[in-house]
PDB file of C-alpha atoms in Angstrom:
ATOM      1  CA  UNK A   1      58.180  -8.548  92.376  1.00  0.00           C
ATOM      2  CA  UNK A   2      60.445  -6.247  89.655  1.00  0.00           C
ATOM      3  CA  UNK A   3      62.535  -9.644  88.838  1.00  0.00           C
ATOM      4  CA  UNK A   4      65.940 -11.459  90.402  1.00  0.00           C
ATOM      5  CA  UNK A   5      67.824  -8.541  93.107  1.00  0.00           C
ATOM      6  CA  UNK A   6      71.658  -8.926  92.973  1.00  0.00           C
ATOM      7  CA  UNK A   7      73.355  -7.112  95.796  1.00  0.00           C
ATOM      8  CA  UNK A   8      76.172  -5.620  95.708  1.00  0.00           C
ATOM      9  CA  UNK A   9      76.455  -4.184  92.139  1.00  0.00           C
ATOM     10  CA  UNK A  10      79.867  -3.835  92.247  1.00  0.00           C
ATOM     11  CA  UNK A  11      82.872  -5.214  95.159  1.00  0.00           C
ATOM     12  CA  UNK A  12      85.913  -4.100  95.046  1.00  0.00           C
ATOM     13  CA  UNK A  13      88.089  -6.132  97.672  1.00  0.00           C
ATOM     14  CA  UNK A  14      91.883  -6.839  98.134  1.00  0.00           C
ATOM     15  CA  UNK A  15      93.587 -10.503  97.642  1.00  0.00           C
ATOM     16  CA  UNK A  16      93.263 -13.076 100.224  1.00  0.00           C
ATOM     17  CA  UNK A  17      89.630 -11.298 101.282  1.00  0.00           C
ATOM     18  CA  UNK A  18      86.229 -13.223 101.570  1.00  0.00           C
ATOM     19  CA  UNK A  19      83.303 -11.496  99.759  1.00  0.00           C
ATOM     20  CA  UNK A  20      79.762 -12.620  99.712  1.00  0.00           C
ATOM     21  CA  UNK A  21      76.794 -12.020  97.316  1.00  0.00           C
ATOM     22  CA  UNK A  22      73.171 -11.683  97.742  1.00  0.00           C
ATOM     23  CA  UNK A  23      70.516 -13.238  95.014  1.00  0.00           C
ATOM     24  CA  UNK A  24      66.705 -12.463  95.387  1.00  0.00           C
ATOM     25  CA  UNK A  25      64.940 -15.061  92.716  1.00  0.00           C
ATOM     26  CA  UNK A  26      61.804 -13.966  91.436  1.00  0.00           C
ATOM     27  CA  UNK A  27      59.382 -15.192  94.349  1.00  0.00           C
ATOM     28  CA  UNK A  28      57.235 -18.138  92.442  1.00  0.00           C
ATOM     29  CA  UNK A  29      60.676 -19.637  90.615  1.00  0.00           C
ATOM     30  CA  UNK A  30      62.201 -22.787  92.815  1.00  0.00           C
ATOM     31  CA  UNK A  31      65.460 -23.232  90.418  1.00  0.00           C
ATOM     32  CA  UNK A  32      68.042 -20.222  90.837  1.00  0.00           C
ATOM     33  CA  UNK A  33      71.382 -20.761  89.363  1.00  0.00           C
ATOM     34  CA  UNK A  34      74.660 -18.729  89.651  1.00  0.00           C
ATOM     35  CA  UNK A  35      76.685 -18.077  86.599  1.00  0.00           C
ATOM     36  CA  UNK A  36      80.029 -16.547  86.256  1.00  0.00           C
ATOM     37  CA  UNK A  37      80.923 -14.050  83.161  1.00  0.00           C
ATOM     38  CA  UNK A  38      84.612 -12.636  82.378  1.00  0.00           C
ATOM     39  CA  UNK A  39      84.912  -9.883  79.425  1.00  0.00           C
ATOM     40  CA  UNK A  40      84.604 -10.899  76.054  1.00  0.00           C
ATOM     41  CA  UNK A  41      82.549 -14.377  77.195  1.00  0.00           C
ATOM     42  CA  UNK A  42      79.291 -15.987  77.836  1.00  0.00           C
ATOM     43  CA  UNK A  43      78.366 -16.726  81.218  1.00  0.00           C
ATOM     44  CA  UNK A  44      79.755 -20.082  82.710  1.00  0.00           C
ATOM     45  CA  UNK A  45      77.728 -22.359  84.756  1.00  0.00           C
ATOM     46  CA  UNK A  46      78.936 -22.529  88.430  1.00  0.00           C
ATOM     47  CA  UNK A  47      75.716 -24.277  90.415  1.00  0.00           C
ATOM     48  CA  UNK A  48      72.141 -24.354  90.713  1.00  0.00           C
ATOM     49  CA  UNK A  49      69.669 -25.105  92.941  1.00  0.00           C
ATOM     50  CA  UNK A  50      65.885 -26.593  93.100  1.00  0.00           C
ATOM     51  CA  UNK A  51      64.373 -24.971  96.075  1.00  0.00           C
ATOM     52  CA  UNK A  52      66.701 -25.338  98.905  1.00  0.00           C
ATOM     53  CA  UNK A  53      69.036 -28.179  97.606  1.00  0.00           C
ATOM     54  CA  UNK A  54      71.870 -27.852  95.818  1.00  0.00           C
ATOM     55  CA  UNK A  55      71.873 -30.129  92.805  1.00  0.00           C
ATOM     56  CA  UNK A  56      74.871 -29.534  90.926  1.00  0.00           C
ATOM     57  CA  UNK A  57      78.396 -27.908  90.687  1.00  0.00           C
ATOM     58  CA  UNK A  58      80.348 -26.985  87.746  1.00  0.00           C
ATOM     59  CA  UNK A  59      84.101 -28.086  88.288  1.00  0.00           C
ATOM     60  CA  UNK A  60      84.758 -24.100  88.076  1.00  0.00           C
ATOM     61  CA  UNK A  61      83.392 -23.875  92.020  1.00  0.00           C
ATOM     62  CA  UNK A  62      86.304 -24.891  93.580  1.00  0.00           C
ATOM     63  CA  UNK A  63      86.391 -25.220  97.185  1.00  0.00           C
ATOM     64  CA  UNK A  64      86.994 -21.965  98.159  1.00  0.00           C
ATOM     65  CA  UNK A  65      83.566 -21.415  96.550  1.00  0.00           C
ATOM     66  CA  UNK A  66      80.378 -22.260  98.723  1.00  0.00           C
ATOM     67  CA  UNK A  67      76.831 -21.151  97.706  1.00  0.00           C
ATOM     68  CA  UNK A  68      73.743 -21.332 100.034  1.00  0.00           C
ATOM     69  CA  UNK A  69      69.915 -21.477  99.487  1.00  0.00           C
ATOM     70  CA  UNK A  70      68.512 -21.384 102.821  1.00  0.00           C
ATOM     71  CA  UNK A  71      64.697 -22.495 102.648  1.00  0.00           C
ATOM     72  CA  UNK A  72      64.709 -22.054  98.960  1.00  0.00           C
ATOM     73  CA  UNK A  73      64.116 -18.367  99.007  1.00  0.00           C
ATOM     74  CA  UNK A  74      67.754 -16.219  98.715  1.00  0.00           C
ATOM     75  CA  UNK A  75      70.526 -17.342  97.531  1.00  0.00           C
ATOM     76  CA  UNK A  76      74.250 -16.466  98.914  1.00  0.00           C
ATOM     77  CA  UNK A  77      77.661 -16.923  96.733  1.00  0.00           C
ATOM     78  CA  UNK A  78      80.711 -16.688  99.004  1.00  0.00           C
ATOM     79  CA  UNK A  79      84.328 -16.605  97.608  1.00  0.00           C
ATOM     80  CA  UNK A  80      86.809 -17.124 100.373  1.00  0.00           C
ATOM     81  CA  UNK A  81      90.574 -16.247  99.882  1.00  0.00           C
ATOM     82  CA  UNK A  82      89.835 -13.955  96.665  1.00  0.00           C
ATOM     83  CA  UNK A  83      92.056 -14.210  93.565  1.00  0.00           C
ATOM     84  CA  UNK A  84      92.560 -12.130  90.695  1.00  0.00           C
ATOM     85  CA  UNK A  85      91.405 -14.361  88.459  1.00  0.00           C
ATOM     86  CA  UNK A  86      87.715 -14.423  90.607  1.00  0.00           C
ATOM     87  CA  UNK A  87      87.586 -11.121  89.342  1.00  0.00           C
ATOM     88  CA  UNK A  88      84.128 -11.237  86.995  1.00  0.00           C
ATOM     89  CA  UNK A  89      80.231 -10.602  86.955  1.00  0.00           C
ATOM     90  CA  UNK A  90      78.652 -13.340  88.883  1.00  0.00           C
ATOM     91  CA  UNK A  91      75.249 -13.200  87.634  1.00  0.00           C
ATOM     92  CA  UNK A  92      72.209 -14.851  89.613  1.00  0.00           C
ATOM     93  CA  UNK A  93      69.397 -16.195  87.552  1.00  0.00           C
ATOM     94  CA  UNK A  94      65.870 -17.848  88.097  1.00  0.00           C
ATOM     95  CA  UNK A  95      63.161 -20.259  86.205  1.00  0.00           C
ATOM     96  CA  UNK A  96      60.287 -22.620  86.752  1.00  0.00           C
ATOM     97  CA  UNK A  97      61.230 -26.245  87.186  1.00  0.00           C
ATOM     98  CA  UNK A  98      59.841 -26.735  83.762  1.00  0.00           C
ATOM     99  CA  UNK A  99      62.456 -24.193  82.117  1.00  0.00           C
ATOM    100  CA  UNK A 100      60.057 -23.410  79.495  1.00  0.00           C
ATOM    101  CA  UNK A 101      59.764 -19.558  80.362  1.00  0.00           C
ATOM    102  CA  UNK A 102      63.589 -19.495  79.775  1.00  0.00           C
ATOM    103  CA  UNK A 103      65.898 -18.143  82.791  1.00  0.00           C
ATOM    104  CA  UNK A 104      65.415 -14.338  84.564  1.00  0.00           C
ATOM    105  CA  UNK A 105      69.134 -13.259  85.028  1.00  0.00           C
ATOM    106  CA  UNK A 106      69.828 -10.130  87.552  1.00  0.00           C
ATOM    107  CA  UNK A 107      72.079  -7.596  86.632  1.00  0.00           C
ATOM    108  CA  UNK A 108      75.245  -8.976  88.435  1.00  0.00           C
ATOM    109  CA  UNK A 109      77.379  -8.389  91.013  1.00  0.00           C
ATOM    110  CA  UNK A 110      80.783  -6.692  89.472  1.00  0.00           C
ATOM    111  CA  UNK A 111      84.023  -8.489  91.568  1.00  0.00           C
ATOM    112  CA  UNK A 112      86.899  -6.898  91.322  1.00  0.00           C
ATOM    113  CA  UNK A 113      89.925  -8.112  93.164  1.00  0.00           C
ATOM    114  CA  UNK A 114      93.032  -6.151  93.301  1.00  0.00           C
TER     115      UNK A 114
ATOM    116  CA  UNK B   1      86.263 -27.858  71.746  1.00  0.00           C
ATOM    117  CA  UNK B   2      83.375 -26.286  73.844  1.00  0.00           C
ATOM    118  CA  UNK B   3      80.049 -27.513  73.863  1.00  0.00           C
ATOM    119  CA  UNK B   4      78.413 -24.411  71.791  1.00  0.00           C
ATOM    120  CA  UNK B   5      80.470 -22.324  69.653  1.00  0.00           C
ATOM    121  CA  UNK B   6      79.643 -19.393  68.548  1.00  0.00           C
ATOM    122  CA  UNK B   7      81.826 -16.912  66.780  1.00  0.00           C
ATOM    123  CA  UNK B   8      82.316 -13.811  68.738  1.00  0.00           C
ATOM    124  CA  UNK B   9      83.797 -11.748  65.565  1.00  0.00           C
ATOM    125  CA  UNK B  10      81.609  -8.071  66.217  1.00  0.00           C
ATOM    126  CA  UNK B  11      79.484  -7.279  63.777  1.00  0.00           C
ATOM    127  CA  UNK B  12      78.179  -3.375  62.430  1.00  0.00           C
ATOM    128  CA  UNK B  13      75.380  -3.252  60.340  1.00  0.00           C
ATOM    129  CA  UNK B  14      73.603   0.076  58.652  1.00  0.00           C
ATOM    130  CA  UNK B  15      69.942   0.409  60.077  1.00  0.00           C
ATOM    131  CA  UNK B  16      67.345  -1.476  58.255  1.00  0.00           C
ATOM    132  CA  UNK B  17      69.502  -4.224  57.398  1.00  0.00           C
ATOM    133  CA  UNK B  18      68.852  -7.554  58.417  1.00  0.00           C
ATOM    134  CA  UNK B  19      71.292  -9.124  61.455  1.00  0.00           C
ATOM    135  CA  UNK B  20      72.208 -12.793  61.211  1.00  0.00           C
ATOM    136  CA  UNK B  21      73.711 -14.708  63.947  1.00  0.00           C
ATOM    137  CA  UNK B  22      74.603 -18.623  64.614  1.00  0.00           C
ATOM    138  CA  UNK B  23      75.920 -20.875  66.760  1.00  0.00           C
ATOM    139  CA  UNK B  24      76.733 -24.594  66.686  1.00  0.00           C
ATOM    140  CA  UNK B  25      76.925 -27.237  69.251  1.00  0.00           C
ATOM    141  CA  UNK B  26      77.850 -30.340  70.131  1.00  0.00           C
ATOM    142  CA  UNK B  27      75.727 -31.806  72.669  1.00  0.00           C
ATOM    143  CA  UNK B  28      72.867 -33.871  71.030  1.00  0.00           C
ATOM    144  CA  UNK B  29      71.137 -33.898  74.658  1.00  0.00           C
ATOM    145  CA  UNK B  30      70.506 -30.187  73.968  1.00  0.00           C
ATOM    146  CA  UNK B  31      66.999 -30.168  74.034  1.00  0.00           C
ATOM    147  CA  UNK B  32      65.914 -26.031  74.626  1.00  0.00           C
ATOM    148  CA  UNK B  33      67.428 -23.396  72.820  1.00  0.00           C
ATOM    149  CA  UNK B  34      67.427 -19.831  73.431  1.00  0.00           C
ATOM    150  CA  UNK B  35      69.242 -15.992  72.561  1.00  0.00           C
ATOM    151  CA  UNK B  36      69.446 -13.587  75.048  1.00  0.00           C
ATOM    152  CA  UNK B  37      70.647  -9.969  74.286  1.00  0.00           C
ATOM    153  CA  UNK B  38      72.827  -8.436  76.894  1.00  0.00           C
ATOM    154  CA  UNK B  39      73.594  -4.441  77.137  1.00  0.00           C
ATOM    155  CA  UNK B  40      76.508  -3.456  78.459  1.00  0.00           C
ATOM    156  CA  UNK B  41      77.162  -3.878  82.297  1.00  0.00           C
ATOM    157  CA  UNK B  42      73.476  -5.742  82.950  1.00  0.00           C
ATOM    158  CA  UNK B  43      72.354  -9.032  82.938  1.00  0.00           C
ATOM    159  CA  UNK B  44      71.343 -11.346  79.795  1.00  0.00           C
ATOM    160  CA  UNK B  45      67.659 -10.515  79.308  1.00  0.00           C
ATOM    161  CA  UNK B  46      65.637 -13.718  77.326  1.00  0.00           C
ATOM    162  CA  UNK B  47      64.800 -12.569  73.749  1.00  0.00           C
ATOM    163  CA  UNK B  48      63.754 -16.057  72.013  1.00  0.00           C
ATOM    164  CA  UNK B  49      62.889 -19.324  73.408  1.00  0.00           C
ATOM    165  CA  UNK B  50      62.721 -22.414  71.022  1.00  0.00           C
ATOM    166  CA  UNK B  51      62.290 -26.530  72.256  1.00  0.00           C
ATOM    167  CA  UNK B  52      63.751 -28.703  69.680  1.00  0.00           C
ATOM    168  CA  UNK B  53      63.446 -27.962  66.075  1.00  0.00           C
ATOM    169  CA  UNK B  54      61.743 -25.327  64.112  1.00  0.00           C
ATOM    170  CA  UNK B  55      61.165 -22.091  63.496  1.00  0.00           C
ATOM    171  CA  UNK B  56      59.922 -19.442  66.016  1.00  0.00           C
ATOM    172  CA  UNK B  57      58.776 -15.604  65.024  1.00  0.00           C
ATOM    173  CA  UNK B  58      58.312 -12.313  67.723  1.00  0.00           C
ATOM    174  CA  UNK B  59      58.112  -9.367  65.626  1.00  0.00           C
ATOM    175  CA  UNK B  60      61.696  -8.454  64.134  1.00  0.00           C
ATOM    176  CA  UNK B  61      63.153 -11.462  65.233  1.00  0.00           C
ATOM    177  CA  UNK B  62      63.442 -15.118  63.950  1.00  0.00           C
ATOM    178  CA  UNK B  63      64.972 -18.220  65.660  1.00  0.00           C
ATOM    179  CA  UNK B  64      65.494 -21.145  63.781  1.00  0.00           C
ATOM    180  CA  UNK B  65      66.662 -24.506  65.117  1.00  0.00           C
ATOM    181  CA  UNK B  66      67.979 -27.115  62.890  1.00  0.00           C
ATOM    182  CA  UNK B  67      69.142 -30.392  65.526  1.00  0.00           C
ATOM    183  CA  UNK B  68      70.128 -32.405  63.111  1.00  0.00           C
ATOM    184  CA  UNK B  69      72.895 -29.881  61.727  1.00  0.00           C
ATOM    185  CA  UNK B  70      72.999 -28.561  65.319  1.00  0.00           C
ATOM    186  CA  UNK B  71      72.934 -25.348  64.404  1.00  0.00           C
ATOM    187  CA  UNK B  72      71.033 -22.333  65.645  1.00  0.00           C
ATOM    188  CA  UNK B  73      70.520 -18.942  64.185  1.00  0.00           C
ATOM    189  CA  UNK B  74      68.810 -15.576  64.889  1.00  0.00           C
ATOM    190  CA  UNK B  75      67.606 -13.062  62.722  1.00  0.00           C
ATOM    191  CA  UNK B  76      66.803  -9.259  63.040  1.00  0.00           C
ATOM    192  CA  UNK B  77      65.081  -7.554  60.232  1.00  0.00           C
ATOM    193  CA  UNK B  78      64.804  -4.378  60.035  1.00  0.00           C
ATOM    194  CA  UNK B  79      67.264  -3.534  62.679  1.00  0.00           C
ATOM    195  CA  UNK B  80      67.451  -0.495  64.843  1.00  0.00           C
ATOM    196  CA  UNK B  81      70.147   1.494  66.758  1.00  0.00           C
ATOM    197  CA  UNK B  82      68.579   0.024  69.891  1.00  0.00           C
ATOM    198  CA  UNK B  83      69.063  -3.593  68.581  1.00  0.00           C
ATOM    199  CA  UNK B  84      72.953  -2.610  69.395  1.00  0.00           C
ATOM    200  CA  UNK B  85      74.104  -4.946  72.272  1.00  0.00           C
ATOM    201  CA  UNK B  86      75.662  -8.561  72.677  1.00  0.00           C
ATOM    202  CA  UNK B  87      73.748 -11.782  71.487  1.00  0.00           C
ATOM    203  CA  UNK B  88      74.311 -14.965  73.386  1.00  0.00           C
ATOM    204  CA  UNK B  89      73.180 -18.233  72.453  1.00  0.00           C
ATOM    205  CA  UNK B  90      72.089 -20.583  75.040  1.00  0.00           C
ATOM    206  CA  UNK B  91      71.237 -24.146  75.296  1.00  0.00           C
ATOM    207  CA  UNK B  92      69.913 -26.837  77.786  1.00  0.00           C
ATOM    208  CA  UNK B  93      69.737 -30.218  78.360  1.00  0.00           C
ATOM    209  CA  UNK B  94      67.296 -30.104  81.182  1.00  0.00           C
ATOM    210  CA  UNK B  95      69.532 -28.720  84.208  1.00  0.00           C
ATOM    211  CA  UNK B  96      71.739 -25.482  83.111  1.00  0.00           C
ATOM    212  CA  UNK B  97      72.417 -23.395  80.512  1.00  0.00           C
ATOM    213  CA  UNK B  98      75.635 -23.731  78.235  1.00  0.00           C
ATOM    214  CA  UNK B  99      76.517 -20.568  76.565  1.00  0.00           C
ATOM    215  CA  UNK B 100      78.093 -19.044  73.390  1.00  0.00           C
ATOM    216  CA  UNK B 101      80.612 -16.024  73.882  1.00  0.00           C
ATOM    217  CA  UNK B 102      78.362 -13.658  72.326  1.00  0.00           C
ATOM    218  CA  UNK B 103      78.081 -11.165  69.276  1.00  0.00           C
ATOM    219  CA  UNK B 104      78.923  -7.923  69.713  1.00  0.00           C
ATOM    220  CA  UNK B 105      75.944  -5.962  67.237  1.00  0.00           C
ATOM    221  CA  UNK B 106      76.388  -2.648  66.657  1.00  0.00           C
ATOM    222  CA  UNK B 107      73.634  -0.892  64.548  1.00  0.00           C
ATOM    223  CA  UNK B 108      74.580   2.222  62.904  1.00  0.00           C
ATOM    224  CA  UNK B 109      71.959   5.001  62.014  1.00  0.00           C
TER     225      UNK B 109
END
């Protein structure tokens, strides 16, 4: 286990498309969280998980967001309807319940909507 | 205002000098505090993990956490051309990190 898989590593899809993303937490961590990260910022909160349940949602996930943790193991991040402005990294990232080991972040998946 | 501020202003510093970086925040429920250093088009990688106040050392770098200012900093001595990426404050409360925008560090040989 090399650390948390993001696939794609880059999207490029028109306006009005759906796009989904692919997390791989590092195998013993039961939180994963998705963050999203425009140019020139820090990553922003969207929603995290403990094991399979989704415990919270930043206000940024609107409802053409929906993110998936089947059996507590992958995670999936759809966007349906694409805007420009979801154009960003969405980073994945993974920890121990206790947090104290800090968060593993993948490398991102690059969205770009045109 | 946003819950952690940190000035994004880049910074460019000769090797060998010493890097100083802060942020401030404004959540007293803030409870674990942390930098992560972030190269260009990858993810933020953990460099220094601190719960509550105090002081924390790893080789070159320093983290101090003062709650009662709440006010964070980081320190690189002796910095190297490889120290050159973006530093990103983070904080938690329990459930979630809340981040800075990040320092853009740029070490010149």
């Amino acid at each position: 286990d090399t650390g948390v898989s993001q696939n794609p590593r880059h999207k490029i899809t028109k306006r009005g498309q759906n796009v989904t993303f692919r997390c791989d937490p590092i195998s013993e961590h039961n939180r994963l969280y998705w963050y999203r990260q425009t140019l020139g910022q820090g990553p922003e909160f969207l929603t995290y998980f403990q094991n399979e349940a989704q415990l919270e949602k930043s206000r940024l996930l609107s409802d053409r967001f929906s993110a998936e943790r089947p059996k507590g193991s992958f995670s999936t991040l759809e966007i349906q309807r694409t805007e420009q402005g979801d154009s960003a990294m969405y980073l994945c990232a993974s920890s121990l319940a206790q947090e104290t080991d800090g968060y593993t972040f993948g490398s991102g998946t690059r969205l770009t909507v045109v | 205002q946003k819950e952690v501020e940190q000035d994004p202003g880049p910074l460019s510093v000769p090797e060998g000098a010493i890097v100083s970086l802060n942020c401030t925040y404004s959540n007293s429920a803030f409870q674990y505090f942390m930098w992560y250093r972030q190269y260009s088009r990858k993810g933020p990688e953990l460099l220094m993990y601190t719960y509550s106040s105090g002081n924390k050392e790893d080789g070159r770098f320093t983290a101090q956490v003062d709650k009662s200012s709440k006010y964070i900093s980081l320190f690189i001595r002796d910095s190297q051309p490889s120290d050159s990426a973006t530093y990103l404050c983070a904080m938690s409360s329990g459930q979630g990190l809340a981040f800075g925008k990040g320092n853009q560090v740029v070490v010149i040989p």
